Coordinates of C-alpha atoms and ligand atoms in Angstrom, one line a residue:
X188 CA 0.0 0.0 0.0
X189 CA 1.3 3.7 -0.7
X190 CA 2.0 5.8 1.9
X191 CA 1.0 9.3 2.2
X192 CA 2.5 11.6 5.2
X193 CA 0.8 14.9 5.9
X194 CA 1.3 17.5 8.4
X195 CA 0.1 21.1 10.0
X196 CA 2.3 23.0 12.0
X197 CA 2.3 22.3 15.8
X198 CA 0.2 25.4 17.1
X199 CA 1.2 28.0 19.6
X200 CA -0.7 26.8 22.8
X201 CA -0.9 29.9 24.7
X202 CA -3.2 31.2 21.4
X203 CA -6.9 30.5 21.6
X204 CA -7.6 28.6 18.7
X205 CA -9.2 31.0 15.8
X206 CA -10.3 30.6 12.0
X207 CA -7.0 31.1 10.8
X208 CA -5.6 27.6 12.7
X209 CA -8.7 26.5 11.8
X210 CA -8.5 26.8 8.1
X211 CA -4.9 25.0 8.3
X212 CA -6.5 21.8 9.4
X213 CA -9.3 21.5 7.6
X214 CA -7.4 21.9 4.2
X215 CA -5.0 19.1 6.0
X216 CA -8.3 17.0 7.1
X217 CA -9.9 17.0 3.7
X218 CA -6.5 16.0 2.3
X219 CA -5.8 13.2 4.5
X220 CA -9.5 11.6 3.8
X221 CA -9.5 12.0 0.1
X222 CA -5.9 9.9 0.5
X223 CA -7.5 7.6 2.3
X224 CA -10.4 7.2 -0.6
X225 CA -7.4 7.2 -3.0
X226 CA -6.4 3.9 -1.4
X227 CA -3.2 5.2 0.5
X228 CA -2.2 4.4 3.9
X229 CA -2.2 7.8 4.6
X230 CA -0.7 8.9 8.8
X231 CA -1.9 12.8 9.8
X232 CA -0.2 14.8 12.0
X233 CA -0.9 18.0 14.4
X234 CA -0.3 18.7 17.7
X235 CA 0.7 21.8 19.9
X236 CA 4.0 23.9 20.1
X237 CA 4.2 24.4 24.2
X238 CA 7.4 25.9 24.5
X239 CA 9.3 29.6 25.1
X240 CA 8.6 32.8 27.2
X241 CA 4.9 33.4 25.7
X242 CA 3.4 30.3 27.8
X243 CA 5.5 30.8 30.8
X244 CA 4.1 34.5 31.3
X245 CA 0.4 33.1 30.4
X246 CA 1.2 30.6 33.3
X247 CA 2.5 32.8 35.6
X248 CA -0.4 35.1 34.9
X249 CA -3.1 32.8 35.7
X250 CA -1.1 31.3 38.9
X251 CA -0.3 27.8 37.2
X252 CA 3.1 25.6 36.7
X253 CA 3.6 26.3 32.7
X254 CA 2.7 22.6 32.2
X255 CA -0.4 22.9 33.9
X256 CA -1.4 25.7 31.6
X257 CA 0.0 24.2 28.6
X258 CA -2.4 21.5 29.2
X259 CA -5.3 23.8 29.6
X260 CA -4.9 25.5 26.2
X261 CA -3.9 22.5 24.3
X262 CA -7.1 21.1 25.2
X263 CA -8.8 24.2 23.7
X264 CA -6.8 22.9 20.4
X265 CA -8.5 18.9 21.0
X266 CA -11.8 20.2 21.9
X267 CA -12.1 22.0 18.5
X268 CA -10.4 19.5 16.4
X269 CA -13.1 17.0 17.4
X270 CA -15.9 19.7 16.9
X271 CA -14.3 20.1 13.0
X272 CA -14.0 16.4 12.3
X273 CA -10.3 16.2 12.2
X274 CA -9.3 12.6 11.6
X275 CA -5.5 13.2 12.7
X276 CA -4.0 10.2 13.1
X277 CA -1.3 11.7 16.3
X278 CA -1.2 14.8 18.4
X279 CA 2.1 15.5 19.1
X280 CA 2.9 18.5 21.9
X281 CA 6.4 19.8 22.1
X282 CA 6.4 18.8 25.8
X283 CA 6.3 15.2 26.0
X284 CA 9.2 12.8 26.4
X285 CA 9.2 11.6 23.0
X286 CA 9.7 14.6 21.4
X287 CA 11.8 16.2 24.0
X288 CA 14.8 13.3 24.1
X289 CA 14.8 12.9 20.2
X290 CA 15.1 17.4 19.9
X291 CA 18.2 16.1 22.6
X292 CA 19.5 14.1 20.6
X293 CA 19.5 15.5 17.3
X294 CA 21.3 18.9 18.7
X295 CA 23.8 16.6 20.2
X296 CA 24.3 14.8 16.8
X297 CA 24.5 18.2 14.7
X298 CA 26.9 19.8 17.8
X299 CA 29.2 16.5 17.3
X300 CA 29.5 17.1 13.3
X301 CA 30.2 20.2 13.9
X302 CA 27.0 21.7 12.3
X303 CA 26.6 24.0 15.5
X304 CA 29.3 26.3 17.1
X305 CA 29.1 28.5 20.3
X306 CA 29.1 32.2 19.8
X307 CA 27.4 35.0 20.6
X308 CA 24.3 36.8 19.6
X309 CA 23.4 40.3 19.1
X310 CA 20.2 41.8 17.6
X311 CA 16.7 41.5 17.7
X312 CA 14.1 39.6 18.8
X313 CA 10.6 39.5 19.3
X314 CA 9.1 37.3 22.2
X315 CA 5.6 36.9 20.8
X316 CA 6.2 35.2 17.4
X317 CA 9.9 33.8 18.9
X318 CA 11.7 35.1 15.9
X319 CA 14.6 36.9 15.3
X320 CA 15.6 39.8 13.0
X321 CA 17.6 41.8 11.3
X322 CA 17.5 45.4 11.9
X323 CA 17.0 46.3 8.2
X324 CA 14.0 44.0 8.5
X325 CA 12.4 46.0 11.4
X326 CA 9.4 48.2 11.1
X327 CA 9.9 51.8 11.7
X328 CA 10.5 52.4 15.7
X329 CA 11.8 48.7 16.1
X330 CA 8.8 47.0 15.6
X331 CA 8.6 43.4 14.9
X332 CA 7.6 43.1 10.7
X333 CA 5.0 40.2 11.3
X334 CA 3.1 41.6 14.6
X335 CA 4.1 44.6 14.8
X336 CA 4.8 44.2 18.9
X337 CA 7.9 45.8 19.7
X338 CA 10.7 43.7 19.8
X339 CA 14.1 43.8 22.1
X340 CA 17.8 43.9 21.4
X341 CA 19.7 41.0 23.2
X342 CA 23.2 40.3 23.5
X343 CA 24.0 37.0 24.6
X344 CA 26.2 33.7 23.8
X345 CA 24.3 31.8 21.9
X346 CA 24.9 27.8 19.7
X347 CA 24.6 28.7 16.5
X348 CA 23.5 26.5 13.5
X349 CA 25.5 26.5 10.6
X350 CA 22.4 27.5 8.6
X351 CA 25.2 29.4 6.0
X352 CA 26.6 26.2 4.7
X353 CA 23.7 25.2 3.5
X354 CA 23.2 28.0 1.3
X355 CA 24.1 26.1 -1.6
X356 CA 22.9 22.7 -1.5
X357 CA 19.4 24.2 -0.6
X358 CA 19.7 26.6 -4.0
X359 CA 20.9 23.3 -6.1
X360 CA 17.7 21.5 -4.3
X361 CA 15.0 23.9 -5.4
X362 CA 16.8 24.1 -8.8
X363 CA 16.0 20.4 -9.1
X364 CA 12.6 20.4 -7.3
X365 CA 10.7 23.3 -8.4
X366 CA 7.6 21.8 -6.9
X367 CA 9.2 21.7 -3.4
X368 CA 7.1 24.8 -2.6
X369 CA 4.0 25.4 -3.4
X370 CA 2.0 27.7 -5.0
X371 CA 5.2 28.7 -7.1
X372 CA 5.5 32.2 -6.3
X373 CA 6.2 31.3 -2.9
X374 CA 8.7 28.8 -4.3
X375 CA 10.0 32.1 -6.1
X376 CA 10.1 34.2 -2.6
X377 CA 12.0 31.4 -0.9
X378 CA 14.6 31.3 -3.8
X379 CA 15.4 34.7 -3.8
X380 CA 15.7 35.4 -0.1
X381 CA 18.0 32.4 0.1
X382 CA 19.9 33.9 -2.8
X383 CA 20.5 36.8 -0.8
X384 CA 22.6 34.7 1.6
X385 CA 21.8 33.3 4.9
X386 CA 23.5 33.5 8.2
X387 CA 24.4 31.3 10.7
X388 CA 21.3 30.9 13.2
X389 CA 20.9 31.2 16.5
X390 CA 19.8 28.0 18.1
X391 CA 19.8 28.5 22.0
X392 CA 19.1 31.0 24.7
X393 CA 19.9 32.0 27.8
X394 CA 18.3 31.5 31.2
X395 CA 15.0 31.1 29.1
X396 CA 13.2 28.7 32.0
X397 CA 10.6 27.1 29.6
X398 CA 12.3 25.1 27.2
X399 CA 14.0 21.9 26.5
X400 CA 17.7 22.2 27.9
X401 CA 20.3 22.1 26.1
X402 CA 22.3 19.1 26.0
X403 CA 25.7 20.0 26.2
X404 CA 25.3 23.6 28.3
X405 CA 23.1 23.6 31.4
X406 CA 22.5 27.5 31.2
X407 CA 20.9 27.3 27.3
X408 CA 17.6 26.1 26.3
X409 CA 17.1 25.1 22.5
X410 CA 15.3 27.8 20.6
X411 CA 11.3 27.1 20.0
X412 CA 11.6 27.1 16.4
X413 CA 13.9 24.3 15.9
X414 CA 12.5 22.4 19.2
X415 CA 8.9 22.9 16.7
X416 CA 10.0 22.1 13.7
X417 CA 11.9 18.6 14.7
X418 CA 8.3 17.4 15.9
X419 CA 7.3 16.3 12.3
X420 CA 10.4 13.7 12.9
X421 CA 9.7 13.0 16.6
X422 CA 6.2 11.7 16.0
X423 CA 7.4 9.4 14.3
X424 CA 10.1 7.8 16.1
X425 CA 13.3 9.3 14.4
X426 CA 16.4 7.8 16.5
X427 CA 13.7 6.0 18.3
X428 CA 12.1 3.5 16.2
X429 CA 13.6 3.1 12.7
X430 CA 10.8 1.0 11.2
X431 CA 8.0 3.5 11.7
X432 CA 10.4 6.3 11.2
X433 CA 11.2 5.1 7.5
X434 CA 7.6 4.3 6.8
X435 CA 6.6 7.4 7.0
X436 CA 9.5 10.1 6.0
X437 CA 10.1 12.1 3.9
X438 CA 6.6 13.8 4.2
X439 CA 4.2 14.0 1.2
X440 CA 3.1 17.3 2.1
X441 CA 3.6 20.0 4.6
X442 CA 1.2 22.1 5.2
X443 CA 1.8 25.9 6.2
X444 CA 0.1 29.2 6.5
X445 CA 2.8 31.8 4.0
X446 CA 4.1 33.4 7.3
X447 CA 6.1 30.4 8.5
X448 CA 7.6 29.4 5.6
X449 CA 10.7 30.3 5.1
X450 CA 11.2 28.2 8.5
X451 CA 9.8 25.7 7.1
X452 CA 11.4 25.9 3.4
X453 CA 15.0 27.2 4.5
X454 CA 15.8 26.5 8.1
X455 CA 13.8 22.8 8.4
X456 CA 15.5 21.3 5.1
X457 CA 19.1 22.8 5.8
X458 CA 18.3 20.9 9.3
X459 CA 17.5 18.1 7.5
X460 CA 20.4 18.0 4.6
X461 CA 22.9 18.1 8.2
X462 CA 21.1 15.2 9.4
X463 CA 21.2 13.5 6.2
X464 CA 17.4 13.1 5.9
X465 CA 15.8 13.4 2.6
X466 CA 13.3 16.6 2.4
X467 CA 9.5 16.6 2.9
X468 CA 8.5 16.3 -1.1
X469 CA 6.1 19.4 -1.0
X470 CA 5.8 22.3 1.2
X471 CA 3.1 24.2 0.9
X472 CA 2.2 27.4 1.8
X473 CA -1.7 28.9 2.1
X474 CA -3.1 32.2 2.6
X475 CA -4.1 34.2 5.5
X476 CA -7.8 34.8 6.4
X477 CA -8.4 38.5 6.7
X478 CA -11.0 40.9 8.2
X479 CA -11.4 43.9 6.2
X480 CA -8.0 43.1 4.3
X481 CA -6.3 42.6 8.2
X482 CA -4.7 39.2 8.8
X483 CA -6.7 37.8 11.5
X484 CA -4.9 37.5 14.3
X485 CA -4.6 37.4 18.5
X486 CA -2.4 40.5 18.1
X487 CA -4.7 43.0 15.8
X488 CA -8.3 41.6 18.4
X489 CA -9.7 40.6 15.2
X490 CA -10.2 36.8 15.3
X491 CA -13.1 34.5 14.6
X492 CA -13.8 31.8 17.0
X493 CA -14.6 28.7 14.5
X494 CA -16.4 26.6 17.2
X495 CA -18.9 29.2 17.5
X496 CA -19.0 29.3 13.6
X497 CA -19.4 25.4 13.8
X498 CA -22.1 25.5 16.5
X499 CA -23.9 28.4 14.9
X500 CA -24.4 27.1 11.5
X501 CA -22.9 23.5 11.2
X502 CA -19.0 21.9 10.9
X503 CA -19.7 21.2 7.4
X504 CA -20.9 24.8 6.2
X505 CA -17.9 25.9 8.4
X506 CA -15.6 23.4 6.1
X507 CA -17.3 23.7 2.9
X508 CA -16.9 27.6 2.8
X509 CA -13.4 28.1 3.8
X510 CA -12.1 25.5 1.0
X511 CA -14.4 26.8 -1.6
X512 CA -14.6 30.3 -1.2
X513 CA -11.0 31.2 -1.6
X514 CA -8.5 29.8 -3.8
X515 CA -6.2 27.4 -1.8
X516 CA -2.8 29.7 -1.6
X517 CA -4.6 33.1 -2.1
X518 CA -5.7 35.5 0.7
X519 CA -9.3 35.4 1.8
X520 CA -11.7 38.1 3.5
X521 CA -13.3 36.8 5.9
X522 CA -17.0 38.1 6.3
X523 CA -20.7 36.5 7.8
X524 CA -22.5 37.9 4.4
X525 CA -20.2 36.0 2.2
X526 CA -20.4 33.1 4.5
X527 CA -24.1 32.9 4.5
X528 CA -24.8 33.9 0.4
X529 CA -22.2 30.6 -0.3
X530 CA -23.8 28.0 2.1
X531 CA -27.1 29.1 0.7
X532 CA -26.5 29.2 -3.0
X533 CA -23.9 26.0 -2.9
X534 CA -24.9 23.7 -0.2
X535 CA -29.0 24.9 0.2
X536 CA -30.2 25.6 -3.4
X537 CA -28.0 23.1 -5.0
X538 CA -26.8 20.7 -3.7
X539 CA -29.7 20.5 -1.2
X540 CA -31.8 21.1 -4.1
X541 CA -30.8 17.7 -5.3
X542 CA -31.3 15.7 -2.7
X543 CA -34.9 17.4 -2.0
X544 CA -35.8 16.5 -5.6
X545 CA -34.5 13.0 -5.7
X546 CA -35.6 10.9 -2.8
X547 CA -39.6 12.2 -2.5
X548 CA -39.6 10.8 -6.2
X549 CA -38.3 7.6 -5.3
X550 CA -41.0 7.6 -2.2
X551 CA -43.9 8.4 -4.4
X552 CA -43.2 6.5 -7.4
X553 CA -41.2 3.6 -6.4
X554 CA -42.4 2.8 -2.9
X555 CA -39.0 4.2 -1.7
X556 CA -37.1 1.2 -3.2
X557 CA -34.0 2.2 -5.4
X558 CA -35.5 0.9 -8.9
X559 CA -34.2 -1.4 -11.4
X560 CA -32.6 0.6 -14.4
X561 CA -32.5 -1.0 -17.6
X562 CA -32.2 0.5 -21.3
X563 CA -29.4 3.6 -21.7
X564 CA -31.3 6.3 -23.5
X565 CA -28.8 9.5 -25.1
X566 CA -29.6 11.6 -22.0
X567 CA -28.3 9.0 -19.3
X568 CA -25.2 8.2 -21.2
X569 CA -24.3 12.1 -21.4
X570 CA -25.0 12.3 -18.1
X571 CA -22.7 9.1 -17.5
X572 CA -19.7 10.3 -19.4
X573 CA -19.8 14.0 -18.6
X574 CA -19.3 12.6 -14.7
X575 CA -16.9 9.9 -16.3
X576 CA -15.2 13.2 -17.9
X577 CA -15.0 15.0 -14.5
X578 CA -12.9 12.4 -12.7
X579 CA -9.4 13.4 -14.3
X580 CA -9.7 17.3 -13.6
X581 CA -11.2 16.6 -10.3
X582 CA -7.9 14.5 -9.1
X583 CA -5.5 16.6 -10.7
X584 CA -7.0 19.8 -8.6
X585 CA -6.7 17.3 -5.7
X586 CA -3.0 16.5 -6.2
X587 CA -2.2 20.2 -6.1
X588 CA -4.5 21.4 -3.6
X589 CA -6.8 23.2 -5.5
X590 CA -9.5 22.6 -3.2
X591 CA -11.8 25.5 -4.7
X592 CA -11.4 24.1 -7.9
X593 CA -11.6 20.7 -6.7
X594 CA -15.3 21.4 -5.2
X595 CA -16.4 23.4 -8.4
X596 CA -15.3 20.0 -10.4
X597 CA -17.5 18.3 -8.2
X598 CA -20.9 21.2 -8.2
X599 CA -20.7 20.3 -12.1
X600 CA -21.5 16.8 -11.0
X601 CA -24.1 18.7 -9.0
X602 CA -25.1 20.7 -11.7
X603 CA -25.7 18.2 -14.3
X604 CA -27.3 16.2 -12.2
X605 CA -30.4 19.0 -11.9
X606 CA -30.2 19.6 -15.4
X607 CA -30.9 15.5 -15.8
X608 CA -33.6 15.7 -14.2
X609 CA -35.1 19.0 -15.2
X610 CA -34.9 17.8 -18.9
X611 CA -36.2 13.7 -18.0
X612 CA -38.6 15.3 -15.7
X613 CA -39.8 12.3 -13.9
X614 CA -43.1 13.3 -12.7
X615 CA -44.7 13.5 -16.1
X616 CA -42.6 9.9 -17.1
X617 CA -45.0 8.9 -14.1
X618 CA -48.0 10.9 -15.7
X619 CA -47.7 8.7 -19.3
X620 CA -46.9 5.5 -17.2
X621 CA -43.7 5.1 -18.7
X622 CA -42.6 3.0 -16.0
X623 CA -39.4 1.2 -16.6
X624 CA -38.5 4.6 -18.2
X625 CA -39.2 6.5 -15.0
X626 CA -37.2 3.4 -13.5
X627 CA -34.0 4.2 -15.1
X628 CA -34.1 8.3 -14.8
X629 CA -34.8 8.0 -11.0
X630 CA -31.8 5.1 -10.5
X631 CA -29.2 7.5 -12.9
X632 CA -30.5 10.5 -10.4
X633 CA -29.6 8.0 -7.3
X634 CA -26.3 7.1 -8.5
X635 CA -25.2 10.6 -9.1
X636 CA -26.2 11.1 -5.1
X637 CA -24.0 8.5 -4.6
X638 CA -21.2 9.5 -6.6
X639 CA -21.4 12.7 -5.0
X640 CA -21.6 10.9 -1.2
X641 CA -18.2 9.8 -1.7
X642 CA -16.3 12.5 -3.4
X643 CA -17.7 14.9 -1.2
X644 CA -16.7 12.6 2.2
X645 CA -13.6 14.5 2.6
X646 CA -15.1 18.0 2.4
X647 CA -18.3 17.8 4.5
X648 CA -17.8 14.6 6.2
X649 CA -20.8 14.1 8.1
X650 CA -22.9 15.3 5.7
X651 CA -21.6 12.8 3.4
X652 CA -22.6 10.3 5.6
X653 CA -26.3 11.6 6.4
X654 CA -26.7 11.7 2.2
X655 CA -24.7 8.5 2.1
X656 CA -27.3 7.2 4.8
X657 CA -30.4 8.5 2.7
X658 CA -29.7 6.5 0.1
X659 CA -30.4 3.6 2.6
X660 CA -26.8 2.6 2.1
X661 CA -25.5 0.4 5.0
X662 CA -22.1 0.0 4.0
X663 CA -19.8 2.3 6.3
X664 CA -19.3 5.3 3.8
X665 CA -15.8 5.6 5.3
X666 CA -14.8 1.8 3.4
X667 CA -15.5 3.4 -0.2
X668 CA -12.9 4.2 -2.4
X669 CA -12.4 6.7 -5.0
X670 CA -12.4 3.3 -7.5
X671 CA -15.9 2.6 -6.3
X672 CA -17.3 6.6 -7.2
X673 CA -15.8 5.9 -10.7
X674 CA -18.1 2.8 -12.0
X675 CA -21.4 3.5 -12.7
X676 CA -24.2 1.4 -11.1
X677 CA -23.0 0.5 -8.2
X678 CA -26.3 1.2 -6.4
X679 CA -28.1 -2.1 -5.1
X680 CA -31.7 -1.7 -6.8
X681 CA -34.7 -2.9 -4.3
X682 CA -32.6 -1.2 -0.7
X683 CA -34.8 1.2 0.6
X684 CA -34.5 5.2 0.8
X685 CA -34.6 7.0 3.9
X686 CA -35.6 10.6 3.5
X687 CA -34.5 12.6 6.6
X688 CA -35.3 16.3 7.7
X689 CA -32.8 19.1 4.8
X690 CA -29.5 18.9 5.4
X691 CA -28.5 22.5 4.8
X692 CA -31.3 24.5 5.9
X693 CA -31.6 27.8 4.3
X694 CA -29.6 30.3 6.8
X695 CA -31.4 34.1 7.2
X696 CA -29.2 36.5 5.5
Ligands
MSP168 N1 4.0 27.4 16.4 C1 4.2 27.9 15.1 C2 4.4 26.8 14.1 C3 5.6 25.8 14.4 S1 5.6 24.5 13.2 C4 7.0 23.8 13.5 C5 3.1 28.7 14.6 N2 1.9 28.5 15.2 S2 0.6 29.4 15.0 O1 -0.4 28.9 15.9 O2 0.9 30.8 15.1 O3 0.2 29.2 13.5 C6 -0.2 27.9 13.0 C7 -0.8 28.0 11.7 O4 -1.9 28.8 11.6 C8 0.2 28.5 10.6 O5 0.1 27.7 9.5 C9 -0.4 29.9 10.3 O6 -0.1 30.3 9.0 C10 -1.9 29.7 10.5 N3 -2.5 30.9 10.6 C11 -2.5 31.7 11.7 N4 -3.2 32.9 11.4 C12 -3.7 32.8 10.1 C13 -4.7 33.5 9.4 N5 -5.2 34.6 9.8 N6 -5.1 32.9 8.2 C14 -4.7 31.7 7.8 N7 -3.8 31.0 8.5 C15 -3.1 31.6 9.5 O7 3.3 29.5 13.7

């Protein structure tokens, strides 16, 4: 079986968990379950990145060891995973044994081949997003150029990573994969700034209390980033447990909201190239969710809480609009009137519409049994083929994680499948007593449901099921494959419909 390894970034724990995070693992949920159709044996990861001076003030704050709040606000991160149907398959946090000894270990490994030095560090760096900078980077009045806090100058010995002699071998990678990052200007962005040179990085700091000590200097802890970014090896055993470890890596896909990725396209594989471990084989970067063109975010007080989102108006709605409504890669403005006009038009009129038409047919002319088809007429086999037609485009938006396009592939499934019935109109078949006419249109309408229960299971999961359910299908929808969606007539005739209340109510604008 092929295996398919996908991962978010490990969150900061002291945030509370808004759309923004939100949208990062949905894109990585729908992934993972259309792998899992495609027949992969497909491992998910997330988890939460517990470390650095951020958690330890939060802690001190609310009068509570830094583990015990760490604990509190990574449940916040659980809690809404389960609300949004994540199907990760580990949560890793930054504080557990397993991926504290194995961060140990590696710095110990690149200290011994020399890949990191003692020296000393001078410049700037800002506590809330644990990065530092350059002073040419800095906004106006030493401000910190992602959010906009003000940052502060240290001076202090520091290990450094020997991030500079990697300069090379990371611009003779790219050259050779110029899919590594995705959407290709990013892949540009990274190119250039790495063209620009890099410097040596600072990997440790001083008498910082919440971190994982360094190894070979009591007084250092390592620095967050790199103790993060070595999770995506940790989880799965690296220096631990070999077998697991080379089932899974290199990654297929890394997934990243555009602000952390040059961390995760310069400094992770130039880690990796000194550990002598092959690269992920795509990183890629997605957009930001705005509000009135302002990324959303903790800092600017601007953030959506997605569990009330998913409460309010239902996970799938919630999941269905942020993959559709923005190109996967582009920026997105977030607001409740464009929210409410797509569930309506998309997931209400049409696709609801569908449904709505279908099954009362079935009930009133067939008894609510799926009927026997039998000949082809012209109409069904266009309707056939054009789905047949669908299938290539549809996987190839899939593959590159054109999830927008993806789901418009699929509302032409959606489409055609009105227009079927609109033209065969069924009720007056049933007026003439054209039975085994009737028959056939009303089976052809049932298998497109079907069709469309499965390719939509990794979008709007339960949803998928409840259709998948009305078709008085017993078969766990979870055990199809992307095989079965692709033959025609897979339907059983003579298994009984079960018409439930709309799935997508209409929402009041
Ligand atoms: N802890 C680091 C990641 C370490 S990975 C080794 C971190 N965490 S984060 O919680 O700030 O961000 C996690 C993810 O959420 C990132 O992919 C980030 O891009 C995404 N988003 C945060 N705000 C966002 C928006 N407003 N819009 C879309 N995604 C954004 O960075």
């Amino acid at each position: 079986m092929k295996k398919f390894y996908l991962t978010t970034p490990v969150y900061y724990v002291n945030d509370v968990p808004h759309l923004g995070h939100a949208y990062t693992t949905v894109a990585a949920d729908t992934l993972i379950r259309y792998k899992r159709l495609a027949g992969y044996d497909a491992f998910f990861l997330t988890g939460t990145d517990e470390h650095g001076n951020k958690i330890l003030q939060a802690a001190k704050k609310n009068n509570l060891a830094p583990i015990e709040m760490a604990d509190k606000m990574s449940a916040n991160f659980k809690k809404l995973w389960e609300k949004l149907y994540i199907s990760y398959n580990d949560f890793i946090r930054t504080t557990q044994t397993r991926h504290t000894k194995v961060v140990k270990k590696i710095f110990l490994k690149l200290y011994e081949k020399g890949d990191i030095y003692k020296g000393e560090y001078e410049g700037w760096y800002c506590i809330s997003c644990e990065s530092f900078w350059l002073e040419s980077q800095l906004k106006e009045g030493k401000f910190c150029p992602d959010c906009g806090r003000e940052v502060e100058k240290i001076k202090e010995e520091s290990y450094f990573f020997k991030l500079s002699r990697y300069q090379k071998p990371l611009l003779s990678y790219f050259k050779a994969h110029p899919n590594f990052v995705l959407p290709s200007t990013r892949m540009n962005e990274v190119v250039e700034f790495v063209k620009r040179g890099l410097k040596d990085l600072s990997v440790t700091r001083l008498n910082l209390k919440w971190g994982i000590p360094c190894p070979i200097d009591g007084k250092h802890t390592i620095y967050v980033w790199v103790d993060a970014l070595i999770n995506y090896i940790s989880a799965l055993g690296y220096l631990e447990d070999n077998f697991r470890f080379s089932k899974f890596w290199p990654a297929d896909v890394q997934l990243v909201g555009k602000d952390i990725l040059k961390f995760h396209a310069i400094i992770w594989p130039a880690l990796l190239m000194a550990l002598g471990l092959e690269l992920p084989k795509m990183v890629f970067a997605h957009g930001w969710w705005k509000i009135k063109g302002e990324k959303m975010s903790k800092s600017k007080k601007n953030v959506v809480d997605p569990l009330k989102l998913a409460e309010g108006y239902g996970t799938d709605c919630l999941r269905y609009f942020l993959l559709r409504e923005v190109p996967f890669g582009e920026d997105g403005n977030f607001s409740y009137s464009s929210f409410i006009k797509r569930i309506n038009s998309d997931l209400s009129n049409d696709l609801g519409n569908l449904l709505n038409r279908v099954l009362p047919l079935v009930i009133r002319y067939c008894g609510g049994k799926v009927p026997s088809p039998s000949k082809e007429e012209k109409e069904d086999k266009n309707l056939r083929e054009k789905i047949d037609d669908l299938f290539p485009s549809l996987e190839k938006s899939m593959e590159t994680l054109s999830f927008s396009d993806a789901l418009s592939k699929i509302w032409e499934i959606v489409r055609v499948g009105n227009l079927y019935i609109d033209r065969c109109a069924p009720w007056q078949l049933a007026k003439r007593e054209e039975k085994s006419r009737l028959n056939t249109v009303l089976y052809n309408s049932l298998e497109v449901l079907r069709i469309l229960s499965i390719l939509l299971s990794p979008f709007i999961p339960k949803s998928a099921e409840k259709m998948w359910a009305q078709l008085g299908l017993q078969e766990d929808l979870k055990l199809q494959s992307l095989e079965k969606a692709k033959i025609w007539g897979q339907l059983p005739p003579g298994v009984l419909v079960q018409k439930g209340p709309p799935l997508f109510p209409r929402i009041k604008e």
